[in-house]
Coordinates of C-alpha atoms in Angstrom, one line a residue:
X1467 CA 0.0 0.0 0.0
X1468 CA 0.9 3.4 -0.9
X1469 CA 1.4 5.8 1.9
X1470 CA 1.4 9.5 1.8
X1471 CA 2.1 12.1 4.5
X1472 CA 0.3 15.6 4.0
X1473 CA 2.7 17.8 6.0
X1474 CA 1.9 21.6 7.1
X1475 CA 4.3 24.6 6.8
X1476 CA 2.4 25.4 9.9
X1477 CA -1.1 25.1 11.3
X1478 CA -3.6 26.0 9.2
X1479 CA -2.1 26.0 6.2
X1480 CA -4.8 23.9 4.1
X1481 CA -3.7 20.1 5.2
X1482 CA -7.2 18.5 5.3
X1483 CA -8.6 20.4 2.4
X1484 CA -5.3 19.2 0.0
X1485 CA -6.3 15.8 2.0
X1486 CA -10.0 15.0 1.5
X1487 CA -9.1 16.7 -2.1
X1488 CA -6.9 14.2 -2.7
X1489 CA -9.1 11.4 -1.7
X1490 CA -12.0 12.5 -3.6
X1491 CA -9.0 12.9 -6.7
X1492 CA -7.7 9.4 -6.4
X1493 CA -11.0 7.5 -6.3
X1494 CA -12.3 9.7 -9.1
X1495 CA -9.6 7.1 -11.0
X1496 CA -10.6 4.4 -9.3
X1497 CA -8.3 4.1 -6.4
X1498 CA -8.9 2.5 -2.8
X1499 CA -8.2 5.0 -0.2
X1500 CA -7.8 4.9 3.5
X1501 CA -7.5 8.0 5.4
X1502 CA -5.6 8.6 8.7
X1503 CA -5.5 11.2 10.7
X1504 CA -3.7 9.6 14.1
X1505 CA -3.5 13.2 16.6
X1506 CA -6.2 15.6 16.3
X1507 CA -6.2 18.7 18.7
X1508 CA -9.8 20.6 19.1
X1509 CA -12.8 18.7 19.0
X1510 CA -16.5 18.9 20.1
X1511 CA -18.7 16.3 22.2
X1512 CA -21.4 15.0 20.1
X1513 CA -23.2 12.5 18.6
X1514 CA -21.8 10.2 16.1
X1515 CA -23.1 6.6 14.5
X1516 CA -25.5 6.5 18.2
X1517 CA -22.8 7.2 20.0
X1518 CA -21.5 9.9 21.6
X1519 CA -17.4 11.3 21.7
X1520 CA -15.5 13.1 21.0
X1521 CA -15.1 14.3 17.4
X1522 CA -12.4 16.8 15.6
X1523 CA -13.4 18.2 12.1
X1524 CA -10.8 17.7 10.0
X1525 CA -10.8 14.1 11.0
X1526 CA -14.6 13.4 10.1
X1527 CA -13.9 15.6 6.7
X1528 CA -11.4 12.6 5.7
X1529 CA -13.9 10.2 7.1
X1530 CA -16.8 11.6 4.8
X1531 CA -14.5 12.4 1.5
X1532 CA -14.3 8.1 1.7
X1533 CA -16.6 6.9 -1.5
X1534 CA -18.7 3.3 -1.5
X1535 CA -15.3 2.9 -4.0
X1536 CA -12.9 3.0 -1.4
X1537 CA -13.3 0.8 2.4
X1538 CA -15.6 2.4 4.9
X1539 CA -13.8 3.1 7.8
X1540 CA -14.8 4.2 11.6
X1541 CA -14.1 7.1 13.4
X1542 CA -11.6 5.2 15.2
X1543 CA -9.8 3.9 12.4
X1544 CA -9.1 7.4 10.7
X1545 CA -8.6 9.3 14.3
X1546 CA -7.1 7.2 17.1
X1547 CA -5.8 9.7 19.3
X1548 CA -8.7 12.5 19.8
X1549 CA -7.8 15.8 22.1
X1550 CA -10.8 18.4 22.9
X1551 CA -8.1 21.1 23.5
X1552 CA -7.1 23.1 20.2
X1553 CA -3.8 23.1 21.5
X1554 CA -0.2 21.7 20.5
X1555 CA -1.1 17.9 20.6
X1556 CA 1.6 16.3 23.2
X1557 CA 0.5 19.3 25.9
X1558 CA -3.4 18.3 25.3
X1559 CA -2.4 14.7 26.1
X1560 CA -0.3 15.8 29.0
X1561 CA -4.3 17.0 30.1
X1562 CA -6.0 14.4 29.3
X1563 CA -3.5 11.9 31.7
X1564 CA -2.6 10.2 28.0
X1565 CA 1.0 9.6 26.2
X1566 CA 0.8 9.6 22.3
X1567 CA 3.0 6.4 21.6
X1568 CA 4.6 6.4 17.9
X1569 CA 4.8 2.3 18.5
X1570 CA 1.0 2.4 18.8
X1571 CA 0.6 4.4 15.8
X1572 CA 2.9 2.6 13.8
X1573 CA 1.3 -0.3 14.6
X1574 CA -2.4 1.3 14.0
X1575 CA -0.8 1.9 10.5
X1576 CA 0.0 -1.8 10.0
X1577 CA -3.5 -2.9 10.8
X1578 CA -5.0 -0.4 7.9
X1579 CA -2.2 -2.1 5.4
X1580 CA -4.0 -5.2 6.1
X1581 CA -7.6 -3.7 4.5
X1582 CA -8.2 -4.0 0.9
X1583 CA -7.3 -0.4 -0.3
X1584 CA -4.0 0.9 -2.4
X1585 CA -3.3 4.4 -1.1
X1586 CA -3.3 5.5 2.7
X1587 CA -3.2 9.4 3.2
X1588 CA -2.5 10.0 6.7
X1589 CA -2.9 14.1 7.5
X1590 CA -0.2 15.0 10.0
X1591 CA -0.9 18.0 12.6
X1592 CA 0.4 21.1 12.3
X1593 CA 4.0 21.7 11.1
X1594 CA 6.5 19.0 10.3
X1595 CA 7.8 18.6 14.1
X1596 CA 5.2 19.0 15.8
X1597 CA 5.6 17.0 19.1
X1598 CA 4.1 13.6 20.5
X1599 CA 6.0 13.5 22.7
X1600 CA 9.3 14.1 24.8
X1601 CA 11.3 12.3 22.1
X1602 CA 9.5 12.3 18.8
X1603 CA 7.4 14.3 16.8
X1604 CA 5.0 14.2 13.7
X1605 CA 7.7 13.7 11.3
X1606 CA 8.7 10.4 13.4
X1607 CA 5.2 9.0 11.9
X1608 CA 6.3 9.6 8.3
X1609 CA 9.4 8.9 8.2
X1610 CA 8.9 5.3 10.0
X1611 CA 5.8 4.3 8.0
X1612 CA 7.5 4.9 5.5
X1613 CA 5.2 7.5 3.9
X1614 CA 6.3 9.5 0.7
X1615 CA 5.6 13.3 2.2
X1616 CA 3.3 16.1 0.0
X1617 CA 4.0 19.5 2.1
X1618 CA 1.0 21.6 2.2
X1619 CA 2.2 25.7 1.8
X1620 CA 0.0 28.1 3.0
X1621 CA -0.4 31.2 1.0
X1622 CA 0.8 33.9 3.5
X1623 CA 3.2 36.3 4.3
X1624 CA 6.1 33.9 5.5
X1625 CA 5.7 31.1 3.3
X1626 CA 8.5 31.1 1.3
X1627 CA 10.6 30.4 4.6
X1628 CA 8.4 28.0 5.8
X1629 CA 8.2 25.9 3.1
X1630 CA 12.1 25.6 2.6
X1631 CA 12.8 25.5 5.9
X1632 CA 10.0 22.2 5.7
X1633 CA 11.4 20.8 3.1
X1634 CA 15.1 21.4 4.3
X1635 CA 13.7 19.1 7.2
X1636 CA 11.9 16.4 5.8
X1637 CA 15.3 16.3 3.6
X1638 CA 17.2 16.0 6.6
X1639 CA 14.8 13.2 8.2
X1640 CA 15.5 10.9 5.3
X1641 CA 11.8 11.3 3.9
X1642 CA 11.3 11.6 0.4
X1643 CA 9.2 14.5 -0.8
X1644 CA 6.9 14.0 -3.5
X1645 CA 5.9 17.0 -4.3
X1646 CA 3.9 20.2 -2.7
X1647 CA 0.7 22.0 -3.2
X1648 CA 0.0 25.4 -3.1
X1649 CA -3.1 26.3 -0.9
X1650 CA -4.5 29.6 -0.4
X1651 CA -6.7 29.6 2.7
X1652 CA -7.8 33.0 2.8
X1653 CA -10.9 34.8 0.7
X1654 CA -8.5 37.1 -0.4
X1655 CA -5.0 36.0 -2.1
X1656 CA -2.2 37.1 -0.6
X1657 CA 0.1 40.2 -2.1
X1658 CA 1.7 39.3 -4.6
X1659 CA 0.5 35.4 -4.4
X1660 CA 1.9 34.4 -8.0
X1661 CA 5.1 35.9 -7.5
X1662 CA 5.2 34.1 -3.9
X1663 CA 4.3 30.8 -6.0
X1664 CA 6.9 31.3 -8.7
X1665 CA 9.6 32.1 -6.0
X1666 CA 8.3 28.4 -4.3
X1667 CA 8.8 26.6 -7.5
X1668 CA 12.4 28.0 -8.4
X1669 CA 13.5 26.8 -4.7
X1670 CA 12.2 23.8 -4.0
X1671 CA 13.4 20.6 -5.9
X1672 CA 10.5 18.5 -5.8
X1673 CA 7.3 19.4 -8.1
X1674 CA 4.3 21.7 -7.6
X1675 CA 1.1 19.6 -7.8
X1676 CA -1.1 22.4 -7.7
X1677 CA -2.4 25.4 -6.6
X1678 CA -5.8 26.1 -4.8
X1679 CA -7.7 28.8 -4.6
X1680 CA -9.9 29.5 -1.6
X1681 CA -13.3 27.0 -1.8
X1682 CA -15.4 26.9 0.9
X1683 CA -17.1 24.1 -0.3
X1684 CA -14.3 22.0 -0.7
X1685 CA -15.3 19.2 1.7
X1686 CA -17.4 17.7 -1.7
X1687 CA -14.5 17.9 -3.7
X1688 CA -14.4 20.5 -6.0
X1689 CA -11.0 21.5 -6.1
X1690 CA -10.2 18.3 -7.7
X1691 CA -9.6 19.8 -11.4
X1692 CA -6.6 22.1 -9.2
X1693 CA -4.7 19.1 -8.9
X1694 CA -2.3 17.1 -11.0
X1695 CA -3.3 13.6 -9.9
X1696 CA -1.4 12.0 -12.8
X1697 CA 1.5 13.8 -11.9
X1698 CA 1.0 12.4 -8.3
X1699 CA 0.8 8.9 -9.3
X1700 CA 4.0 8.6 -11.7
X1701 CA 5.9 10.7 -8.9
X1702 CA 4.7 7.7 -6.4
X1703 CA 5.8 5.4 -8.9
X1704 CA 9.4 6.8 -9.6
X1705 CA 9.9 7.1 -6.2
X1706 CA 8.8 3.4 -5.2
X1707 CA 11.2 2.6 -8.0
X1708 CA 14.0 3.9 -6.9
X1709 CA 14.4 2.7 -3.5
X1710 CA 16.3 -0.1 -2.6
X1711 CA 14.7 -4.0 -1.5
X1712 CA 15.5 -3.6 1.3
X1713 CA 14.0 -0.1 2.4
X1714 CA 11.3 -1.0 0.1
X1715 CA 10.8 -3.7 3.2

């Protein structure tokens, strides 16, 4: 199974909507998705399937964005660790008495591998290293899964730093970046947005795989057309390619 990490320059910056946009873009072509989102951070007690928990939005967006195409999975599958604070993610578990183990969400990873679907898109939270913990962080999740890494810019003053300082990281980390989307997350673009997008594609090595404008109504998918899907796929291919048996295993 394919596995891709949708990395943040920071919070906000448009992760779930290049997420469930990429779901609704991959079964569109008639790929089996699974969706992941293991920390969320700010969530709201309410009813869900008769039952109620508590729920964070982004992770019920990749829940929903799941066709009859692709497997239908629970709450609990796409969001095992579930915060109410909207806070950095290893202080809300510090609050809530819990420790966000990467073994246990490695290993909540493996379990999805075994369902019958080809790609798994697992949304990260926040930036790049984020925390879970004393030791580890957000990238930790990628990098040992295994994940190929799309970075999510978002189109504000700053992001030219962010982003290169991002990819700099995930460089560093040993991940392989597949490529980046451009997300503008504001009504308004930002000054001088196109120039901010050209100075993007000069610097960073791996390829743009779109540019979206500001949707609300992107939860049903229509910023699909903004992406370059195909692109996507023969990147995931080139990159599976090229690595070696045995980090392949």
């Amino acid at each position: 199974m394919d596995k891709l990490f949708i990395a943040g320059t920071d919070t906000d910056a448009g992760k779930t909507v290049v997420s469930v946009t990429l779901l609704h873009a991959l079964q569109a072509q008639g790929r089996r998705c699974l969706a992941l989102k293991p920390v969320a951070a700010g969530a709201t007690w309410r009813l869900h399937e008769g039952q109620e928990r508590w729920m964070n939005d982004d992770a019920e967006a990749l829940q929903q964005a799941l066709a009859t195409t692709s497997h239908q999975q629970t709450y609990d599958q796409v969001n095992p660790y579930c915060f109410a604070e909207p806070i950095a993610p290893h202080i809300a578990a510090e609050h809530a008495e819990q420790e966000l183990v990467l073994a246990d969400i490695l290993q909540h990873i493996r379990t999805l591998e075994q369902l019958p679907a080809e790609i798994l898109v697992i949304e990260g939270a926040g930036g790049w290293l984020v925390p879970l913990n004393a030791q580890q962080s957000m990238a930790d999740i990628a990098v040992q899964s295994g994940a190929q890494v799309i970075l999510v810019v978002g189109l504000k003053l700053g992001c030219i730093n962010h982003a290169l300082l991002t990819a700099a990281a995930i460089s560093a980390s040993g991940a392989y970046l597949v490529g980046w989307v451009a997300n503008q997350p504001q009504p308004q673009p930002m000054v001088e947005q196109a120039a901010n997008i050209a100075s993007l594609t000069q610097r960073l090595s791996a390829p743009c795989l779109g540019v979206l404008p500001y949707c609300p109504t992107w939860r049903q998918g229509h910023l699909v057309d903004y992406l370059a899907t195909n692109q996507l796929l023969q990147s995931l291919l080139a990159a599976n390619s090229s690595l070696s048996p045995a980090k392949k295993a």
